mmCIF file with all atom_site columns, C-alpha atoms in Angstrom:
data_model
loop_
_atom_site.group_PDB
_atom_site.id
_atom_site.type_symbol
_atom_site.label_atom_id
_atom_site.label_alt_id
_atom_site.label_comp_id
_atom_site.label_asym_id
_atom_site.label_entity_id
_atom_site.label_seq_id
_atom_site.pdbx_PDB_ins_code
_atom_site.Cartn_x
_atom_site.Cartn_y
_atom_site.Cartn_z
_atom_site.occupancy
_atom_site.B_iso_or_equiv
_atom_site.pdbx_formal_charge
_atom_site.auth_seq_id
_atom_site.auth_comp_id
_atom_site.auth_asym_id
_atom_site.auth_atom_id
_atom_site.pdbx_PDB_model_num
ATOM 1   C CA . MET A 1 1   ? 75.338 -74.612  -82.936  1.00 66.00 ? 292 MET A CA 1
ATOM 2   C CA . GLY A 1 2   ? 72.431 -75.588  -80.638  1.00 74.00 ? 293 GLY A CA 1
ATOM 3   C CA . MET A 1 3   ? 69.393 -77.770  -79.833  1.00 76.00 ? 294 MET A CA 1
ATOM 4   C CA . THR A 1 4   ? 66.428 -77.517  -82.131  1.00 84.00 ? 295 THR A CA 1
ATOM 5   C CA . GLY A 1 5   ? 63.420 -79.768  -81.269  1.00 95.00 ? 296 GLY A CA 1
ATOM 6   C CA . HIS A 1 6   ? 62.929 -83.377  -80.514  1.00 98.00 ? 297 HIS A CA 1
ATOM 7   C CA . VAL A 1 7   ? 61.804 -86.776  -82.025  1.00 98.00 ? 298 VAL A CA 1
ATOM 8   C CA . GLU A 1 8   ? 58.087 -87.131  -81.538  1.00 98.00 ? 299 GLU A CA 1
ATOM 9   C CA . ARG A 1 9   ? 57.669 -90.438  -83.580  1.00 98.00 ? 300 ARG A CA 1
ATOM 10  C CA . LEU A 1 10  ? 59.671 -92.977  -85.508  1.00 98.00 ? 301 LEU A CA 1
ATOM 11  C CA . TRP A 1 11  ? 58.382 -95.098  -88.433  1.00 97.00 ? 302 TRP A CA 1
ATOM 12  C CA . ILE A 1 12  ? 59.859 -97.892  -90.397  1.00 96.00 ? 303 ILE A CA 1
ATOM 13  C CA . THR A 1 13  ? 58.529 -100.696 -92.784  1.00 93.00 ? 304 THR A CA 1
ATOM 14  C CA . ALA A 1 14  ? 60.594 -103.588 -94.091  1.00 89.00 ? 305 ALA A CA 1
ATOM 15  C CA . GLU A 1 15  ? 58.870 -103.702 -97.489  1.00 83.00 ? 306 GLU A CA 1
ATOM 16  C CA . GLY A 1 16  ? 57.941 -101.072 -100.057 1.00 83.00 ? 307 GLY A CA 1
ATOM 17  C CA . SER A 1 17  ? 54.182 -100.229 -100.067 1.00 83.00 ? 308 SER A CA 1
ATOM 18  C CA . ALA A 1 18  ? 53.695 -101.989 -96.685  1.00 87.00 ? 309 ALA A CA 1
ATOM 19  C CA . PRO A 1 19  ? 52.183 -99.933  -93.863  1.00 89.00 ? 310 PRO A CA 1
ATOM 20  C CA . MET A 1 20  ? 54.555 -98.041  -91.564  1.00 92.00 ? 311 MET A CA 1
ATOM 21  C CA . ALA A 1 21  ? 55.183 -99.414  -88.035  1.00 95.00 ? 312 ALA A CA 1
ATOM 22  C CA . SER A 1 22  ? 55.687 -97.047  -85.185  1.00 97.00 ? 313 SER A CA 1
ATOM 23  C CA . VAL A 1 23  ? 58.790 -97.943  -83.147  1.00 98.00 ? 314 VAL A CA 1
ATOM 24  C CA . THR A 1 24  ? 60.283 -96.295  -79.984  1.00 98.00 ? 315 THR A CA 1
ATOM 25  C CA . SER A 1 25  ? 63.935 -96.636  -81.118  1.00 98.00 ? 316 SER A CA 1
ATOM 26  C CA . VAL A 1 26  ? 65.789 -97.500  -84.208  1.00 98.00 ? 317 VAL A CA 1
ATOM 27  C CA . ARG A 1 27  ? 69.436 -97.846  -85.125  1.00 98.00 ? 318 ARG A CA 1
ATOM 28  C CA . ALA A 1 28  ? 70.750 -95.617  -87.938  1.00 98.00 ? 319 ALA A CA 1
ATOM 29  C CA . VAL A 1 29  ? 73.487 -97.239  -90.017  1.00 97.00 ? 320 VAL A CA 1
ATOM 30  C CA . PRO A 1 30  ? 75.313 -96.254  -93.236  1.00 95.00 ? 321 PRO A CA 1
ATOM 31  C CA . GLY A 1 31  ? 72.488 -96.455  -95.859  1.00 93.00 ? 322 GLY A CA 1
ATOM 32  C CA . GLY A 1 32  ? 69.507 -95.881  -93.648  1.00 95.00 ? 323 GLY A CA 1
ATOM 33  C CA . LEU A 1 33  ? 67.646 -97.327  -90.694  1.00 97.00 ? 324 LEU A CA 1
ATOM 34  C CA . GLU A 1 34  ? 67.844 -100.839 -89.602  1.00 97.00 ? 325 GLU A CA 1
ATOM 35  C CA . GLY A 1 35  ? 64.606 -102.642 -90.644  1.00 94.00 ? 326 GLY A CA 1
ATOM 36  C CA . ASP A 1 36  ? 63.508 -100.051 -93.052  1.00 94.00 ? 327 ASP A CA 1
ATOM 37  C CA . ARG A 1 37  ? 62.785 -100.757 -96.749  1.00 89.00 ? 328 ARG A CA 1
ATOM 38  C CA . TYR A 1 38  ? 65.329 -98.278  -98.207  1.00 84.00 ? 329 TYR A CA 1
ATOM 39  C CA . LEU A 1 39  ? 68.239 -99.883  -96.278  1.00 88.00 ? 330 LEU A CA 1
ATOM 40  C CA . ASN A 1 40  ? 66.814 -103.243 -97.308  1.00 82.00 ? 331 ASN A CA 1
ATOM 41  C CA . GLY A 1 41  ? 66.643 -102.180 -100.903 1.00 74.00 ? 332 GLY A CA 1
ATOM 42  C CA . THR A 1 42  ? 62.902 -102.955 -101.149 1.00 66.00 ? 333 THR A CA 1
ATOM 43  C CA . GLY A 1 43  ? 61.557 -99.405  -101.173 1.00 68.00 ? 334 GLY A CA 1
ATOM 44  C CA . TYR A 1 44  ? 59.091 -98.406  -103.874 1.00 61.00 ? 335 TYR A CA 1
ATOM 45  C CA . TYR A 1 45  ? 61.566 -96.146  -105.429 1.00 62.00 ? 336 TYR A CA 1
ATOM 46  C CA . ALA A 1 46  ? 64.715 -98.242  -104.741 1.00 61.00 ? 337 ALA A CA 1
ATOM 47  C CA . PRO A 1 47  ? 67.214 -98.001  -106.174 1.00 66.00 ? 338 PRO A CA 1
ATOM 48  C CA . MET A 1 48  ? 66.458 -95.030  -108.477 1.00 63.00 ? 339 MET A CA 1
ATOM 49  C CA . ASP A 1 49  ? 65.470 -92.392  -105.852 1.00 70.00 ? 340 ASP A CA 1
ATOM 50  C CA . VAL A 1 50  ? 66.746 -93.320  -102.298 1.00 76.00 ? 341 VAL A CA 1
ATOM 51  C CA . CYS A 1 51  ? 66.426 -91.090  -99.263  1.00 89.00 ? 342 CYS A CA 1
ATOM 52  C CA . GLU A 1 52  ? 68.427 -92.947  -96.561  1.00 94.00 ? 343 GLU A CA 1
ATOM 53  C CA . VAL A 1 53  ? 66.336 -91.419  -93.805  1.00 96.00 ? 344 VAL A CA 1
ATOM 54  C CA . THR A 1 54  ? 63.297 -89.110  -94.182  1.00 94.00 ? 345 THR A CA 1
ATOM 55  C CA . PHE A 1 55  ? 62.338 -86.293  -91.629  1.00 97.00 ? 346 PHE A CA 1
ATOM 56  C CA . VAL A 1 56  ? 59.057 -84.484  -91.408  1.00 96.00 ? 347 VAL A CA 1
ATOM 57  C CA . ALA A 1 57  ? 57.869 -81.773  -89.026  1.00 96.00 ? 348 ALA A CA 1
ATOM 58  C CA . SER A 1 58  ? 55.164 -82.536  -86.688  1.00 97.00 ? 349 SER A CA 1
ATOM 59  C CA . GLU A 1 59  ? 53.831 -78.986  -87.009  1.00 97.00 ? 350 GLU A CA 1
ATOM 60  C CA . ASP A 1 60  ? 53.417 -79.529  -90.762  1.00 95.00 ? 351 ASP A CA 1
ATOM 61  C CA . LEU A 1 61  ? 51.394 -82.693  -90.196  1.00 95.00 ? 352 LEU A CA 1
ATOM 62  C CA . ASP A 1 62  ? 49.289 -80.675  -87.664  1.00 96.00 ? 353 ASP A CA 1
ATOM 63  C CA . ALA A 1 63  ? 48.717 -77.916  -90.228  1.00 93.00 ? 354 ALA A CA 1
ATOM 64  C CA . ILE A 1 64  ? 47.599 -80.538  -92.864  1.00 93.00 ? 355 ILE A CA 1
ATOM 65  C CA . HIS A 1 65  ? 45.076 -81.967  -90.288  1.00 94.00 ? 356 HIS A CA 1
ATOM 66  C CA . GLU A 1 66  ? 43.785 -78.456  -89.617  1.00 95.00 ? 357 GLU A CA 1
ATOM 67  C CA . GLU A 1 67  ? 43.799 -77.135  -93.220  1.00 92.00 ? 358 GLU A CA 1
ATOM 68  C CA . ALA A 1 68  ? 42.834 -80.171  -95.313  1.00 91.00 ? 359 ALA A CA 1
ATOM 69  C CA . GLY A 1 69  ? 41.128 -82.358  -92.590  1.00 93.00 ? 360 GLY A CA 1
ATOM 70  C CA . ILE A 1 70  ? 43.595 -85.127  -93.389  1.00 91.00 ? 361 ILE A CA 1
ATOM 71  C CA . ASP A 1 71  ? 45.048 -86.976  -90.341  1.00 91.00 ? 362 ASP A CA 1
ATOM 72  C CA . LEU A 1 72  ? 48.435 -88.499  -91.136  1.00 92.00 ? 363 LEU A CA 1
ATOM 73  C CA . SER A 1 73  ? 49.493 -89.137  -87.521  1.00 92.00 ? 364 SER A CA 1
ATOM 74  C CA . ASP A 1 74  ? 49.271 -92.887  -88.221  1.00 92.00 ? 365 ASP A CA 1
ATOM 75  C CA . GLY A 1 75  ? 52.436 -92.899  -90.477  1.00 92.00 ? 366 GLY A CA 1
ATOM 76  C CA . ARG A 1 76  ? 50.618 -92.575  -93.747  1.00 88.00 ? 367 ARG A CA 1
ATOM 77  C CA . HIS A 1 77  ? 52.985 -89.683  -94.568  1.00 88.00 ? 368 HIS A CA 1
ATOM 78  C CA . ARG A 1 78  ? 55.626 -92.503  -95.199  1.00 89.00 ? 369 ARG A CA 1
ATOM 79  C CA . ARG A 1 79  ? 58.318 -90.560  -93.392  1.00 91.00 ? 370 ARG A CA 1
ATOM 80  C CA . ASN A 1 80  ? 60.729 -92.110  -90.820  1.00 95.00 ? 371 ASN A CA 1
ATOM 81  C CA . VAL A 1 81  ? 61.327 -89.461  -88.212  1.00 98.00 ? 372 VAL A CA 1
ATOM 82  C CA . VAL A 1 82  ? 58.686 -87.008  -87.026  1.00 97.00 ? 373 VAL A CA 1
ATOM 83  C CA . LEU A 1 83  ? 60.241 -83.967  -85.273  1.00 98.00 ? 374 LEU A CA 1
ATOM 84  C CA . ARG A 1 84  ? 58.563 -81.344  -83.170  1.00 98.00 ? 375 ARG A CA 1
ATOM 85  C CA . GLY A 1 85  ? 60.105 -77.867  -82.679  1.00 97.00 ? 376 GLY A CA 1
ATOM 86  C CA . ALA A 1 86  ? 62.758 -78.240  -85.446  1.00 95.00 ? 377 ALA A CA 1
ATOM 87  C CA . ASP A 1 87  ? 62.976 -76.198  -88.526  1.00 94.00 ? 378 ASP A CA 1
ATOM 88  C CA . LEU A 1 88  ? 63.616 -78.556  -91.310  1.00 95.00 ? 379 LEU A CA 1
ATOM 89  C CA . ASP A 1 89  ? 64.981 -75.727  -93.451  1.00 93.00 ? 380 ASP A CA 1
ATOM 90  C CA . ASP A 1 90  ? 67.785 -75.450  -90.904  1.00 94.00 ? 381 ASP A CA 1
ATOM 91  C CA . LEU A 1 91  ? 68.593 -79.127  -91.279  1.00 96.00 ? 382 LEU A CA 1
ATOM 92  C CA . LEU A 1 92  ? 69.024 -78.984  -95.090  1.00 94.00 ? 383 LEU A CA 1
ATOM 93  C CA . ASN A 1 93  ? 72.602 -78.694  -96.176  1.00 93.00 ? 384 ASN A CA 1
ATOM 94  C CA . ALA A 1 94  ? 73.570 -79.215  -92.461  1.00 96.00 ? 385 ALA A CA 1
ATOM 95  C CA . ARG A 1 95  ? 75.029 -81.827  -90.259  1.00 97.00 ? 386 ARG A CA 1
ATOM 96  C CA . PHE A 1 96  ? 72.943 -82.639  -87.160  1.00 97.00 ? 387 PHE A CA 1
ATOM 97  C CA . ARG A 1 97  ? 72.765 -85.090  -84.351  1.00 98.00 ? 388 ARG A CA 1
ATOM 98  C CA . VAL A 1 98  ? 69.658 -86.907  -83.264  1.00 98.00 ? 389 VAL A CA 1
ATOM 99  C CA . GLY A 1 99  ? 70.292 -89.302  -80.317  1.00 97.00 ? 390 GLY A CA 1
ATOM 100 C CA . GLU A 1 100 ? 73.521 -91.151  -80.888  1.00 98.00 ? 391 GLU A CA 1
ATOM 101 C CA . ALA A 1 101 ? 73.466 -90.792  -84.659  1.00 98.00 ? 392 ALA A CA 1
ATOM 102 C CA . THR A 1 102 ? 74.730 -87.905  -86.987  1.00 98.00 ? 393 THR A CA 1
ATOM 103 C CA . PHE A 1 103 ? 72.904 -87.067  -90.222  1.00 98.00 ? 394 PHE A CA 1
ATOM 104 C CA . GLU A 1 104 ? 73.403 -84.680  -93.150  1.00 97.00 ? 395 GLU A CA 1
ATOM 105 C CA . GLY A 1 105 ? 70.327 -83.101  -94.643  1.00 96.00 ? 396 GLY A CA 1
ATOM 106 C CA . THR A 1 106 ? 70.621 -83.578  -98.443  1.00 95.00 ? 397 THR A CA 1
ATOM 107 C CA . ARG A 1 107 ? 67.367 -82.420  -100.127 1.00 93.00 ? 398 ARG A CA 1
ATOM 108 C CA . PRO A 1 108 ? 63.675 -81.759  -99.771  1.00 93.00 ? 399 PRO A CA 1
ATOM 109 C CA . ARG A 1 109 ? 61.475 -84.848  -100.000 1.00 90.00 ? 400 ARG A CA 1
ATOM 110 C CA . PRO A 1 110 ? 58.510 -83.876  -102.146 1.00 81.00 ? 401 PRO A CA 1
ATOM 111 C CA . PRO A 1 111 ? 55.184 -85.935  -101.874 1.00 78.00 ? 402 PRO A CA 1
ATOM 112 C CA . CYS A 1 112 ? 54.283 -88.310  -104.745 1.00 75.00 ? 403 CYS A CA 1
ATOM 113 C CA . ARG A 1 113 ? 51.274 -90.049  -106.160 1.00 72.00 ? 404 ARG A CA 1
ATOM 114 C CA . HIS A 1 114 ? 52.401 -93.357  -104.508 1.00 72.00 ? 405 HIS A CA 1
ATOM 115 C CA . VAL A 1 115 ? 52.100 -91.890  -100.970 1.00 78.00 ? 406 VAL A CA 1
ATOM 116 C CA . GLU A 1 116 ? 48.448 -90.797  -101.781 1.00 65.00 ? 407 GLU A CA 1
ATOM 117 C CA . GLU A 1 117 ? 47.637 -94.195  -103.211 1.00 73.00 ? 408 GLU A CA 1
ATOM 118 C CA . LEU A 1 118 ? 48.921 -95.955  -100.009 1.00 70.00 ? 409 LEU A CA 1
ATOM 119 C CA . ALA A 1 119 ? 47.246 -93.491  -97.754  1.00 80.00 ? 410 ALA A CA 1
ATOM 120 C CA . GLY A 1 120 ? 44.012 -94.260  -99.503  1.00 75.00 ? 411 GLY A CA 1
ATOM 121 C CA . GLU A 1 121 ? 42.774 -90.669  -99.138  1.00 81.00 ? 412 GLU A CA 1
ATOM 122 C CA . GLU A 1 122 ? 42.397 -88.182  -101.954 1.00 84.00 ? 413 GLU A CA 1
ATOM 123 C CA . GLY A 1 123 ? 44.281 -84.991  -101.402 1.00 81.00 ? 414 GLY A CA 1
ATOM 124 C CA . VAL A 1 124 ? 47.284 -86.308  -99.421  1.00 82.00 ? 415 VAL A CA 1
ATOM 125 C CA . MET A 1 125 ? 49.780 -85.472  -102.215 1.00 83.00 ? 416 MET A CA 1
ATOM 126 C CA . ARG A 1 126 ? 48.446 -81.927  -102.471 1.00 84.00 ? 417 ARG A CA 1
ATOM 127 C CA . ALA A 1 127 ? 48.308 -81.444  -98.661  1.00 83.00 ? 418 ALA A CA 1
ATOM 128 C CA . LEU A 1 128 ? 51.990 -82.622  -98.302  1.00 89.00 ? 419 LEU A CA 1
ATOM 129 C CA . ARG A 1 129 ? 53.218 -80.255  -101.016 1.00 88.00 ? 420 ARG A CA 1
ATOM 130 C CA . GLY A 1 130 ? 55.715 -77.925  -99.288  1.00 88.00 ? 421 GLY A CA 1
ATOM 131 C CA . LYS A 1 131 ? 55.334 -79.982  -96.054  1.00 88.00 ? 422 LYS A CA 1
ATOM 132 C CA . GLY A 1 132 ? 56.854 -83.333  -97.357  1.00 89.00 ? 423 GLY A CA 1
ATOM 133 C CA . GLY A 1 133 ? 59.967 -83.128  -95.137  1.00 92.00 ? 424 GLY A CA 1
ATOM 134 C CA . ILE A 1 134 ? 63.595 -83.771  -96.049  1.00 96.00 ? 425 ILE A CA 1
ATOM 135 C CA . CYS A 1 135 ? 66.004 -86.590  -96.968  1.00 94.00 ? 426 CYS A CA 1
ATOM 136 C CA . ALA A 1 136 ? 69.148 -87.178  -94.886  1.00 97.00 ? 427 ALA A CA 1
ATOM 137 C CA . ASP A 1 137 ? 72.141 -89.418  -95.059  1.00 96.00 ? 428 ASP A CA 1
ATOM 138 C CA . VAL A 1 138 ? 73.562 -91.201  -92.012  1.00 98.00 ? 429 VAL A CA 1
ATOM 139 C CA . VAL A 1 139 ? 77.055 -89.807  -91.288  1.00 97.00 ? 430 VAL A CA 1
ATOM 140 C CA . GLU A 1 140 ? 77.885 -91.572  -88.047  1.00 98.00 ? 431 GLU A CA 1
ATOM 141 C CA . PRO A 1 141 ? 75.697 -94.598  -86.910  1.00 98.00 ? 432 PRO A CA 1
ATOM 142 C CA . GLY A 1 142 ? 73.844 -94.727  -83.646  1.00 98.00 ? 433 GLY A CA 1
ATOM 143 C CA . THR A 1 143 ? 70.492 -95.340  -81.953  1.00 98.00 ? 434 THR A CA 1
ATOM 144 C CA . VAL A 1 144 ? 67.637 -92.807  -82.249  1.00 98.00 ? 435 VAL A CA 1
ATOM 145 C CA . GLU A 1 145 ? 64.828 -92.852  -79.771  1.00 98.00 ? 436 GLU A CA 1
ATOM 146 C CA . VAL A 1 146 ? 61.484 -91.071  -79.330  1.00 98.00 ? 437 VAL A CA 1
ATOM 147 C CA . GLY A 1 147 ? 62.268 -87.918  -77.186  1.00 98.00 ? 438 GLY A CA 1
ATOM 148 C CA . ASP A 1 148 ? 65.816 -87.545  -78.468  1.00 98.00 ? 439 ASP A CA 1
ATOM 149 C CA . GLU A 1 149 ? 66.811 -83.873  -78.994  1.00 97.00 ? 440 GLU A CA 1
ATOM 150 C CA . VAL A 1 150 ? 68.079 -82.571  -82.373  1.00 97.00 ? 441 VAL A CA 1
ATOM 151 C CA . GLU A 1 151 ? 71.303 -80.759  -82.305  1.00 96.00 ? 442 GLU A CA 1
ATOM 152 C CA . LEU A 1 152 ? 72.370 -78.687  -85.178  1.00 95.00 ? 443 LEU A CA 1
ATOM 153 C CA . LEU A 1 153 ? 76.206 -79.314  -85.619  1.00 95.00 ? 444 LEU A CA 1
ATOM 154 C CA . GLU A 1 154 ? 77.380 -77.571  -88.793  1.00 93.00 ? 445 GLU A CA 1
ATOM 155 C CA . ASP A 1 155 ? 75.893 -75.489  -91.641  1.00 90.00 ? 446 ASP A CA 1
ATOM 156 C CA . LEU A 1 156 ? 77.190 -76.970  -94.880  1.00 90.00 ? 447 LEU A CA 1
ATOM 157 C CA . SER A 1 157 ? 75.426 -74.726  -97.262  1.00 84.00 ? 448 SER A CA 1
ATOM 158 C CA . PHE A 1 158 ? 77.508 -72.789  -99.754  1.00 71.00 ? 449 PHE A CA 1
ATOM 159 C CA . ASP A 1 159 ? 78.070 -69.250  -98.632  1.00 65.00 ? 450 ASP A CA 1
ATOM 160 C CA . GLY A 1 160 ? 79.347 -67.215  -101.586 1.00 64.00 ? 451 GLY A CA 1
ATOM 161 C CA . ALA A 1 161 ? 79.819 -64.003  -99.537  1.00 64.00 ? 452 ALA A CA 1
ATOM 162 C CA . GLY A 1 162 ? 81.694 -65.900  -96.827  1.00 58.00 ? 453 GLY A CA 1
ATOM 163 C CA . LEU A 1 163 ? 83.947 -67.551  -99.377  1.00 59.00 ? 454 LEU A CA 1
ATOM 164 C CA . ALA A 1 164 ? 84.674 -64.122  -101.023 1.00 66.00 ? 455 ALA A CA 1
ATOM 165 C CA . ALA A 1 165 ? 85.555 -62.675  -97.596  1.00 63.00 ? 456 ALA A CA 1
ATOM 166 C CA . ALA A 1 166 ? 87.936 -65.680  -96.796  1.00 61.00 ? 457 ALA A CA 1
ATOM 167 C CA . ILE A 1 167 ? 89.690 -65.200  -100.032 1.00 67.00 ? 458 ILE A CA 1
ATOM 168 C CA . ARG A 1 168 ? 90.115 -61.444  -99.581  1.00 71.00 ? 459 ARG A CA 1
ATOM 169 C CA . SER A 1 169 ? 91.343 -62.030  -96.021  1.00 65.00 ? 460 SER A CA 1
ATOM 170 C CA . ARG A 1 170 ? 93.845 -64.602  -97.174  1.00 67.00 ? 461 ARG A CA 1
ATOM 171 C CA . HIS A 1 171 ? 95.196 -62.256  -99.942  1.00 65.00 ? 462 HIS A CA 1
ATOM 172 C CA . GLU A 1 172 ? 95.448 -59.357  -97.582  1.00 75.00 ? 463 GLU A CA 1
ATOM 173 C CA . SER A 1 173 ? 97.582 -61.377  -95.050  1.00 68.00 ? 464 SER A CA 1
ATOM 174 C CA . GLU A 1 174 ? 99.937 -62.468  -97.762  1.00 64.00 ? 465 GLU A CA 1
#
């Protein structure tokens, strides 16, 4: 389907509520990222609301800095993978490759009060509203590195019109 952006930054932390650490590469495995809190089961929302891997758009973080004066480039956004040049809406309900790993975008990742508390700056939750990124599951394990391109592999969203056309076509050929 095509390339769409690249990895600008990677962030993980072993414990919930601990500061995020910037890394240059990480291994995606079933359940999340090696060394990250949600794979370890120690995330703040584990086990009730788990995102295996979180993605956020660098352009959204830039807009937050410009519009609200809040600089989240130090990982206080609490997302794992920062992408530049990728439309996160295209990755929702889609299968996509980043580096050696394949992911499936599952749902938006809205901001929460906990992120604002850890960021230590009022307005973070409001600034991230609509810009909080997405959750994704690891479909095929592999290493992800800063600079890796994002490749959209397959749109998995439900297409009612396409389904109806396929049914009509099948009936016409019978």
